[in-house]
Amino acid sequence: MSLLKLGFYNQRFHLLRFIPPQSSNVSPSTFWVQNLTNNNTTNHSSLSYYTPRINPVIAKALRTEASATVQPIKMVKAISVHQLGGSQVLKWEDVELGEPKEGEIRIKNIAIGVNFIDIYFRKGVYKATTMPFSPGMEAVGEVTAVGPGLTGRKVGDIVAYAGDRMGSYAEEQILPADKVVPVPPLVDPIIAASIMLKGMTARYLVRRCFKVKPGHTVLVHAAAGGTGSLLCQWANALGATVIGTVSTKEKAAQAKEDGCHHVIIYTEEDFVSCVNEMTSGKGVEVVYDSVGKNTFEGSLECLKPRGYMVSFGQSSGTPDPVPLSALAPKSLFLTRPSMMQYTSTRDELLETAGEVIANVASGILRVRVNHKYPLSEASQAHADLENRRTTGSIVLIP
């Protein structure tokens, strides 16, 4: 039994109580309605039959109310952020999950990618639109429900998404159907979850933001990281000479395997001097810098005239402001791109994701999922990533 406000009728406010029919002799289209406007006491004298033929508007409202009374609220486990801060603010808790609406699907996540952008939102470097919120920008899952009238997706499909809606740190989630892409059977869902955001980022960086071509020399910071590793492999495959920076000897060995022709351990050497020596003083065509504050000024020094400074992250902090006049001596280009602007249309998304998956399937891109954590231990995954204890990709398993 529940209350339903129906507004004014004959200049009087009416508040009705819906009571589902108890008798099998009563038609499903007939409702008990109790008018509580002048009588708040439940008694059978205030009850009356109501048949929807009398007033379709009220009938629809009553049917909606009836439906709501019998549909249980679905709860799932998720990671939530109630206040900004360190990895300890990631809380494992129950959250409510609704049904997919028109144009939406519900997926049960199989694997969830962890990216530095998740840390940016957790710390408040990037602003979440709601509070509390669930972080996470990529996942692969199985479709468990589709919204009304939706075509092109069905229950049982394995799909991936990256970048457009935050909230993947959950057992299940609701997504816009036009923001997911199919995952072919030959690609492991864990591999797909680890590469969608990072792989599509690498793709737009080397194929659209700055088009890497044979003969180019590129500098990739954090070359052993999830995105850096893919950048090195892709730039190498496109015929470029790749210089990578890393923090340890172990990461240097991995960067070499991933296509770096030259590796600089920046904790032991000055990367600007090394790049100058490796290029005979000419500099590089492009720098892909996800580190930010600690490398930004040095990256500008490494560029040749008319070179491209592509700043796509800030793991060490936000770079200090740069006056435009600092770009003038070498006529440099500076950009701070975001993947969302390079996959804003359905066609762009399918093209980008399709090329990433094809390169994984063909072996052009080798994906290292070096770290797996239960979803409930997302805080530990964040702490390890933030403190440079990881290489390659990280995934959470619900």
CSV table of C-alpha atoms in Angstrom, one decimal:
chain,number,residue,atom,x,y,z
A,1,MET,CA,0.0,0.0,0.0
A,2,SER,CA,1.4,3.4,-0.9
A,3,LEU,CA,0.3,7.1,-1.3
A,4,LEU,CA,-0.1,8.8,-4.6
A,5,LYS,CA,-0.6,12.6,-4.9
A,6,LEU,CA,-2.9,13.4,-7.9
A,7,GLY,CA,-3.2,17.1,-7.5
A,8,PHE,CA,-6.4,19.2,-7.7
A,9,TYR,CA,-9.8,18.1,-8.9
A,10,ASN,CA,-12.9,20.4,-8.7
A,11,GLN,CA,-10.8,22.9,-6.8
A,12,ARG,CA,-9.9,20.4,-4.1
A,13,PHE,CA,-6.6,18.6,-3.5
A,14,HIS,CA,-6.9,14.9,-3.5
A,15,LEU,CA,-4.4,12.4,-2.0
A,16,LEU,CA,-5.1,8.8,-2.9
A,17,ARG,CA,-3.9,5.5,-1.5
A,18,PHE,CA,-3.3,2.7,-4.0
A,19,ILE,CA,-4.2,-0.8,-2.8
A,20,PRO,CA,-3.5,-3.8,-5.1
A,21,PRO,CA,-6.5,-6.0,-5.7
A,22,GLN,CA,-6.5,-9.0,-3.3
A,23,SER,CA,-9.2,-11.1,-5.1
A,24,SER,CA,-8.7,-13.1,-8.2
A,25,ASN,CA,-12.2,-12.1,-9.2
A,26,VAL,CA,-11.1,-8.4,-9.5
A,27,SER,CA,-9.8,-7.4,-12.9
A,28,PRO,CA,-6.1,-6.3,-13.0
A,29,SER,CA,-7.3,-3.1,-14.6
A,30,THR,CA,-9.4,-2.3,-11.5
A,31,PHE,CA,-7.8,-0.6,-8.4
A,32,TRP,CA,-8.9,0.0,-4.9
A,33,VAL,CA,-8.5,3.7,-4.3
A,34,GLN,CA,-8.8,5.4,-0.9
A,35,ASN,CA,-9.4,9.2,-0.9
A,36,LEU,CA,-7.4,10.6,2.1
A,37,THR,CA,-8.3,14.2,1.5
A,38,ASN,CA,-10.9,14.3,4.3
A,39,ASN,CA,-10.3,11.0,6.0
A,40,ASN,CA,-6.9,9.8,7.1
A,41,THR,CA,-8.3,6.7,8.8
A,42,THR,CA,-8.0,3.5,6.8
A,43,ASN,CA,-11.5,1.8,6.7
A,44,HIS,CA,-13.4,0.0,4.0
A,45,SER,CA,-16.1,2.7,3.9
A,46,SER,CA,-13.6,5.1,2.3
A,47,LEU,CA,-12.5,2.6,-0.3
A,48,SER,CA,-14.0,2.5,-3.8
A,49,TYR,CA,-13.5,0.6,-7.0
A,50,TYR,CA,-11.7,2.5,-9.6
A,51,THR,CA,-11.7,1.4,-13.3
A,52,PRO,CA,-9.1,3.0,-15.6
A,53,ARG,CA,-11.7,3.6,-18.4
A,54,ILE,CA,-13.0,6.5,-16.2
A,55,ASN,CA,-9.8,8.6,-16.3
A,56,PRO,CA,-6.8,7.3,-18.3
A,57,VAL,CA,-4.4,9.9,-16.7
A,58,ILE,CA,-5.1,8.7,-13.2
A,59,ALA,CA,-5.1,5.1,-14.4
A,60,LYS,CA,-1.6,5.5,-15.8
A,61,ALA,CA,-0.4,7.1,-12.6
A,62,LEU,CA,-1.8,4.3,-10.6
A,63,ARG,CA,-0.3,1.6,-12.8
A,64,THR,CA,3.1,3.3,-12.5
A,65,GLU,CA,2.7,3.3,-8.7
A,66,ALA,CA,1.6,-0.3,-8.8
A,67,SER,CA,4.7,-1.2,-10.7
A,68,ALA,CA,6.9,0.7,-8.3
A,69,THR,CA,5.4,-1.2,-5.3
A,70,VAL,CA,6.4,-4.6,-6.7
A,71,GLN,CA,9.8,-3.9,-8.2
A,72,PRO,CA,12.6,-4.5,-5.6
A,73,ILE,CA,15.4,-2.0,-5.4
A,74,LYS,CA,18.6,-3.5,-6.9
A,75,MET,CA,21.7,-3.1,-4.8
A,76,VAL,CA,25.3,-3.7,-6.1
A,77,LYS,CA,28.7,-3.3,-4.5
A,78,ALA,CA,30.8,-0.4,-5.7
A,79,ILE,CA,33.7,1.9,-4.7
A,80,SER,CA,32.4,5.3,-3.6
A,81,VAL,CA,34.2,8.6,-2.9
A,82,HIS,CA,32.4,10.7,-0.3
A,83,GLN,CA,35.2,13.2,0.2
A,84,LEU,CA,38.3,14.1,-1.8
A,85,GLY,CA,41.7,12.9,-0.6
A,86,GLY,CA,44.2,10.0,-0.6
A,87,SER,CA,43.5,6.4,-1.5
A,88,GLN,CA,41.9,5.8,1.9
A,89,VAL,CA,38.8,7.7,0.8
A,90,LEU,CA,37.8,4.9,-1.6
A,91,LYS,CA,35.0,3.1,0.2
A,92,TRP,CA,33.5,-0.4,-0.6
A,93,GLU,CA,29.7,-0.2,-0.1
A,94,ASP,CA,26.3,-1.0,-1.4
A,95,VAL,CA,24.8,1.4,-4.0
A,96,GLU,CA,21.4,1.5,-5.7
A,97,LEU,CA,21.2,0.6,-9.4
A,98,GLY,CA,18.2,1.3,-11.4
A,99,GLU,CA,16.9,-0.1,-14.7
A,100,PRO,CA,18.2,1.0,-18.1
A,101,LYS,CA,16.1,3.7,-19.7
A,102,GLU,CA,15.7,4.4,-23.4
A,103,GLY,CA,19.0,4.3,-25.1
A,104,GLU,CA,20.8,2.6,-22.2
A,105,ILE,CA,22.1,-0.8,-21.2
A,106,ARG,CA,23.0,-2.4,-17.9
A,107,ILE,CA,26.3,-4.4,-17.8
A,108,LYS,CA,27.8,-6.7,-15.3
A,109,ASN,CA,31.5,-5.8,-15.2
A,110,ILE,CA,34.0,-8.6,-15.9
A,111,ALA,CA,37.2,-6.4,-15.6
A,112,ILE,CA,37.8,-2.8,-14.8
A,113,GLY,CA,40.7,-0.7,-16.0
A,114,VAL,CA,42.6,1.6,-13.5
A,115,ASN,CA,44.0,4.8,-14.9
A,116,PHE,CA,45.7,7.9,-13.5
A,117,ILE,CA,42.7,10.0,-14.4
A,118,ASP,CA,40.8,8.0,-11.6
A,119,ILE,CA,43.3,9.5,-9.1
A,120,TYR,CA,42.9,13.0,-10.5
A,121,PHE,CA,39.1,12.7,-9.8
A,122,ARG,CA,39.7,11.2,-6.4
A,123,LYS,CA,42.0,14.0,-5.4
A,124,GLY,CA,39.9,16.8,-7.0
A,125,VAL,CA,42.4,17.7,-9.7
A,126,TYR,CA,39.4,17.1,-12.0
A,127,LYS,CA,36.0,17.9,-10.7
A,128,ALA,CA,33.3,15.1,-10.5
A,129,THR,CA,29.8,16.3,-11.3
A,130,THR,CA,28.3,14.6,-8.2
A,131,MET,CA,29.4,13.8,-4.7
A,132,PRO,CA,29.5,11.0,-3.7
A,133,PHE,CA,30.7,9.4,-6.9
A,134,SER,CA,32.2,6.1,-8.1
A,135,PRO,CA,35.5,6.5,-10.0
A,136,GLY,CA,36.6,4.6,-13.1
A,137,MET,CA,36.5,5.4,-16.8
A,138,GLU,CA,36.8,2.0,-18.5
A,139,ALA,CA,35.5,-1.6,-18.2
A,140,VAL,CA,34.4,-4.6,-20.1
A,141,GLY,CA,31.2,-6.4,-19.1
A,142,GLU,CA,28.3,-8.5,-20.2
A,143,VAL,CA,25.0,-6.9,-21.1
A,144,THR,CA,22.3,-8.0,-18.6
A,145,ALA,CA,19.5,-5.7,-19.6
A,146,VAL,CA,18.6,-3.2,-22.4
A,147,GLY,CA,16.4,-0.2,-22.3
A,148,PRO,CA,13.0,0.1,-24.0
A,149,GLY,CA,13.1,-0.1,-27.8
A,150,LEU,CA,16.8,-0.5,-28.0
A,151,THR,CA,18.3,-2.2,-31.0
A,152,GLY,CA,21.8,-3.2,-31.8
A,153,ARG,CA,22.6,-4.5,-28.4
A,154,LYS,CA,21.3,-7.6,-26.6
A,155,VAL,CA,21.6,-9.4,-23.3
A,156,GLY,CA,24.7,-11.6,-23.4
A,157,ASP,CA,26.8,-9.2,-25.5
A,158,ILE,CA,30.4,-8.6,-24.3
A,159,VAL,CA,31.1,-4.9,-24.6
A,160,ALA,CA,33.7,-2.3,-23.6
A,161,TYR,CA,33.6,1.4,-22.9
A,162,ALA,CA,36.1,4.0,-22.0
A,163,GLY,CA,36.1,7.7,-21.1
A,164,ASP,CA,32.6,9.0,-21.5
A,165,ARG,CA,30.9,8.2,-18.2
A,166,MET,CA,32.6,7.8,-14.9
A,167,GLY,CA,31.5,5.0,-12.5
A,168,SER,CA,33.2,1.7,-13.7
A,169,TYR,CA,34.4,0.8,-10.1
A,170,ALA,CA,31.2,-1.2,-9.6
A,171,GLU,CA,29.9,-4.7,-10.0
A,172,GLU,CA,27.2,-3.4,-12.4
A,173,GLN,CA,26.4,-0.1,-14.1
A,174,ILE,CA,24.1,1.6,-16.5
A,175,LEU,CA,25.7,3.0,-19.7
A,176,PRO,CA,24.6,4.8,-22.9
A,177,ALA,CA,24.4,2.1,-25.5
A,178,ASP,CA,26.0,4.4,-28.1
A,179,LYS,CA,29.2,4.7,-25.9
A,180,VAL,CA,30.1,1.0,-25.8
A,181,VAL,CA,31.8,-1.1,-28.5
A,182,PRO,CA,31.7,-4.8,-29.0
A,183,VAL,CA,34.6,-7.0,-27.9
A,184,PRO,CA,35.3,-9.8,-30.3
A,185,PRO,CA,35.6,-13.3,-28.8
A,186,LEU,CA,39.3,-13.6,-29.8
A,187,VAL,CA,40.1,-10.7,-27.3
A,188,ASP,CA,40.3,-11.6,-23.6
A,189,PRO,CA,37.9,-9.3,-21.6
A,190,ILE,CA,40.7,-8.6,-19.1
A,191,ILE,CA,43.0,-7.5,-21.9
A,192,ALA,CA,40.3,-5.4,-23.4
A,193,ALA,CA,39.5,-3.7,-20.1
A,194,SER,CA,43.2,-2.9,-19.6
A,195,ILE,CA,43.7,-1.3,-23.0
A,196,MET,CA,40.5,0.6,-24.0
A,197,LEU,CA,41.2,4.0,-22.4
A,198,LYS,CA,45.0,3.7,-22.7
A,199,GLY,CA,44.9,2.2,-26.2
A,200,MET,CA,42.5,4.8,-27.5
A,201,THR,CA,44.6,7.5,-25.9
A,202,ALA,CA,47.8,6.2,-27.6
A,203,ARG,CA,45.9,6.0,-30.9
A,204,TYR,CA,44.7,9.6,-31.0
A,205,LEU,CA,48.1,10.9,-29.8
A,206,VAL,CA,50.2,9.2,-32.5
A,207,ARG,CA,47.6,9.2,-35.3
A,208,ARG,CA,45.6,12.4,-34.9
A,209,CYS,CA,47.0,14.9,-32.3
A,210,PHE,CA,50.5,14.6,-33.9
A,211,LYS,CA,50.8,12.2,-36.8
A,212,VAL,CA,53.9,10.2,-36.3
A,213,LYS,CA,55.6,9.2,-39.5
A,214,PRO,CA,58.8,7.3,-40.5
A,215,GLY,CA,61.9,9.3,-39.8
A,216,HIS,CA,60.4,11.2,-36.8
A,217,THR,CA,62.0,11.1,-33.4
A,218,VAL,CA,59.7,11.1,-30.4
A,219,LEU,CA,60.2,11.4,-26.7
A,220,VAL,CA,57.8,9.5,-24.4
A,221,HIS,CA,57.8,10.1,-20.7
A,222,ALA,CA,56.8,7.3,-18.3
A,223,ALA,CA,57.6,4.9,-21.1
A,224,ALA,CA,57.0,1.8,-18.9
A,225,GLY,CA,53.5,2.9,-17.8
A,226,GLY,CA,50.2,1.7,-19.2
A,227,THR,CA,49.8,4.4,-21.8
A,228,GLY,CA,53.5,5.0,-22.3
A,229,SER,CA,54.2,1.4,-23.1
A,230,LEU,CA,51.5,1.4,-25.9
A,231,LEU,CA,52.8,4.8,-27.2
A,232,CYS,CA,56.3,3.4,-27.6
A,233,GLN,CA,55.1,0.3,-29.4
A,234,TRP,CA,52.8,2.2,-31.7
A,235,ALA,CA,55.3,4.9,-32.5
A,236,ASN,CA,57.9,2.3,-33.3
A,237,ALA,CA,55.5,0.4,-35.5
A,238,LEU,CA,54.9,3.7,-37.4
A,239,GLY,CA,58.6,4.0,-38.2
A,240,ALA,CA,59.7,6.5,-35.6
A,241,THR,CA,62.8,6.6,-33.4
A,242,VAL,CA,61.6,6.3,-29.9
A,243,ILE,CA,63.3,7.8,-26.8
A,244,GLY,CA,61.7,6.8,-23.5
A,245,THR,CA,62.2,8.0,-19.9
A,246,VAL,CA,61.7,5.8,-16.9
A,247,SER,CA,62.6,5.8,-13.2
A,248,THR,CA,64.3,2.5,-12.6
A,249,LYS,CA,66.5,-0.1,-14.4
A,250,GLU,CA,63.7,-2.6,-14.3
A,251,LYS,CA,61.4,-0.2,-16.1
A,252,ALA,CA,64.2,0.6,-18.6
A,253,ALA,CA,64.3,-3.1,-19.6
A,254,GLN,CA,60.6,-3.2,-20.2
A,255,ALA,CA,60.7,0.0,-22.2
A,256,LYS,CA,63.4,-1.5,-24.4
A,257,GLU,CA,61.1,-4.5,-25.0
A,258,ASP,CA,58.3,-2.2,-25.9
A,259,GLY,CA,60.1,-0.5,-28.8
A,260,CYS,CA,62.2,2.2,-27.2
A,261,HIS,CA,65.5,2.7,-29.2
A,262,HIS,CA,66.9,4.8,-26.4
A,263,VAL,CA,66.0,4.7,-22.7
A,264,ILE,CA,66.8,7.4,-20.1
A,265,ILE,CA,66.6,6.7,-16.4
A,266,TYR,CA,65.7,10.2,-15.4
A,267,THR,CA,66.4,9.6,-11.7
A,268,GLU,CA,70.1,9.1,-12.6
A,269,GLU,CA,70.5,11.3,-15.7
A,270,ASP,CA,69.4,14.7,-17.0
A,271,PHE,CA,67.0,13.8,-19.7
A,272,VAL,CA,67.4,17.1,-21.5
A,273,SER,CA,71.1,16.6,-21.9
A,274,CYS,CA,70.6,13.0,-23.0
A,275,VAL,CA,68.0,13.9,-25.7
A,276,ASN,CA,70.3,16.6,-26.9
A,277,GLU,CA,73.2,14.1,-27.3
A,278,MET,CA,71.0,11.4,-28.8
A,279,THR,CA,69.7,13.8,-31.5
A,280,SER,CA,73.0,15.5,-32.2
A,281,GLY,CA,71.5,18.8,-30.9
A,282,LYS,CA,68.5,18.7,-33.3
A,283,GLY,CA,65.8,17.8,-30.8
A,284,VAL,CA,62.7,15.8,-31.3
A,285,GLU,CA,59.5,16.4,-33.4
A,286,VAL,CA,57.2,15.6,-30.5
A,287,VAL,CA,57.1,15.0,-26.8
A,288,TYR,CA,54.4,13.0,-25.2
A,289,ASP,CA,54.3,14.1,-21.6
A,290,SER,CA,52.0,12.6,-19.0
A,291,VAL,CA,54.2,13.5,-16.0
A,292,GLY,CA,53.6,17.2,-15.9
A,293,LYS,CA,55.2,19.5,-13.4
A,294,ASN,CA,58.6,17.7,-13.1
A,295,THR,CA,59.2,17.3,-16.8
A,296,PHE,CA,57.3,20.1,-18.5
A,297,GLU,CA,60.0,22.8,-18.9
A,298,GLY,CA,62.6,20.2,-19.9
A,299,SER,CA,60.3,18.7,-22.5
A,300,LEU,CA,60.0,22.1,-24.2
A,301,GLU,CA,63.8,22.3,-24.3
A,302,CYS,CA,63.9,18.9,-26.0
A,303,LEU,CA,61.8,20.0,-29.0
A,304,LYS,CA,63.2,21.0,-32.4
A,305,PRO,CA,61.9,24.1,-34.1
A,306,ARG,CA,58.2,23.8,-34.8
A,307,GLY,CA,58.0,20.8,-32.6
A,308,TYR,CA,54.9,19.6,-30.7
A,309,MET,CA,54.6,19.6,-27.0
A,310,VAL,CA,51.7,17.2,-26.2
A,311,SER,CA,50.9,17.4,-22.5
A,312,PHE,CA,48.3,14.7,-21.7
A,313,GLY,CA,48.7,14.2,-18.0
A,314,GLN,CA,50.2,15.5,-14.8
A,315,SER,CA,51.2,12.6,-12.5
A,316,SER,CA,53.8,14.8,-10.7
A,317,GLY,CA,51.4,17.8,-10.4
A,318,THR,CA,50.1,20.6,-12.6
A,319,PRO,CA,52.8,22.3,-14.6
A,320,ASP,CA,53.6,25.9,-13.8
A,321,PRO,CA,52.0,28.5,-16.1
A,322,VAL,CA,53.9,29.1,-19.3
A,323,PRO,CA,53.8,32.5,-21.1
A,324,LEU,CA,53.1,32.3,-24.8
A,325,SER,CA,56.4,34.1,-25.4
A,326,ALA,CA,58.2,31.0,-24.2
A,327,LEU,CA,57.0,29.2,-27.3
A,328,ALA,CA,58.2,31.9,-29.7
A,329,PRO,CA,61.9,31.3,-30.0
A,330,LYS,CA,61.3,27.9,-31.7
A,331,SER,CA,57.8,28.5,-32.9
A,332,LEU,CA,56.6,25.6,-30.8
A,333,PHE,CA,53.1,24.1,-30.7
A,334,LEU,CA,51.5,23.3,-27.3
A,335,THR,CA,48.4,21.2,-26.8
A,336,ARG,CA,46.6,19.7,-23.8
A,337,PRO,CA,44.3,17.2,-25.5
A,338,SER,CA,41.6,14.9,-24.1
A,339,MET,CA,40.5,11.6,-25.6
A,340,MET,CA,36.8,12.6,-25.3
A,341,GLN,CA,37.2,15.3,-27.9
A,342,TYR,CA,38.8,12.7,-30.3
A,343,THR,CA,36.0,10.2,-29.9
A,344,SER,CA,33.0,12.5,-29.6
A,345,THR,CA,31.0,10.9,-32.5
A,346,ARG,CA,30.0,7.3,-32.8
A,347,ASP,CA,32.0,6.9,-36.0
A,348,GLU,CA,35.2,8.3,-34.3
A,349,LEU,CA,34.7,6.0,-31.3
A,350,LEU,CA,34.2,2.9,-33.5
A,351,GLU,CA,37.2,3.8,-35.7
A,352,THR,CA,39.5,4.4,-32.7
A,353,ALA,CA,38.4,1.4,-30.7
A,354,GLY,CA,38.5,-0.8,-33.8
A,355,GLU,CA,42.1,0.1,-34.6
A,356,VAL,CA,43.2,-0.5,-31.1
A,357,ILE,CA,41.5,-4.0,-30.9
A,358,ALA,CA,42.9,-4.9,-34.4
A,359,ASN,CA,46.4,-4.0,-33.3
A,360,VAL,CA,46.1,-6.1,-30.2
A,361,ALA,CA,44.7,-9.0,-32.2
A,362,SER,CA,47.5,-8.7,-34.8
A,363,GLY,CA,50.3,-8.5,-32.2
A,364,ILE,CA,51.3,-4.9,-33.1
A,365,LEU,CA,50.4,-3.9,-29.5
A,366,ARG,CA,51.5,-6.2,-26.6
A,367,VAL,CA,49.5,-5.6,-23.5
A,368,ARG,CA,51.0,-6.2,-20.1
A,369,VAL,CA,48.4,-6.7,-17.4
A,370,ASN,CA,51.0,-6.8,-14.6
A,371,HIS,CA,48.7,-6.1,-11.7
A,372,LYS,CA,45.2,-7.5,-10.8
A,373,TYR,CA,43.3,-6.5,-7.6
A,374,PRO,CA,39.9,-7.4,-6.3
A,375,LEU,CA,37.5,-4.5,-6.9
A,376,SER,CA,37.1,-4.2,-3.1
A,377,GLU,CA,40.9,-3.4,-2.9
A,378,ALA,CA,40.8,-0.4,-5.3
A,379,SER,CA,42.4,1.7,-2.6
A,380,GLN,CA,45.6,-0.5,-2.7
A,381,ALA,CA,45.7,-0.3,-6.5
A,382,HIS,CA,45.5,3.5,-6.3
A,383,ALA,CA,48.3,3.6,-3.7
A,384,ASP,CA,50.6,1.4,-5.7
A,385,LEU,CA,50.0,3.3,-8.9
A,386,GLU,CA,50.5,6.7,-7.3
A,387,ASN,CA,53.7,5.6,-5.6
A,388,ARG,CA,55.2,4.2,-8.9
A,389,ARG,CA,55.1,0.6,-7.7
A,390,THR,CA,53.4,-0.6,-10.9
A,391,THR,CA,54.3,-1.2,-14.5
A,392,GLY,CA,52.0,-1.9,-17.5
A,393,SER,CA,48.3,-2.0,-16.9
A,394,ILE,CA,46.2,-2.5,-13.8
A,395,VAL,CA,42.8,-4.1,-13.6
A,396,LEU,CA,40.2,-4.6,-10.9
A,397,ILE,CA,38.2,-7.8,-10.8
A,398,PRO,CA,34.6,-7.6,-9.3
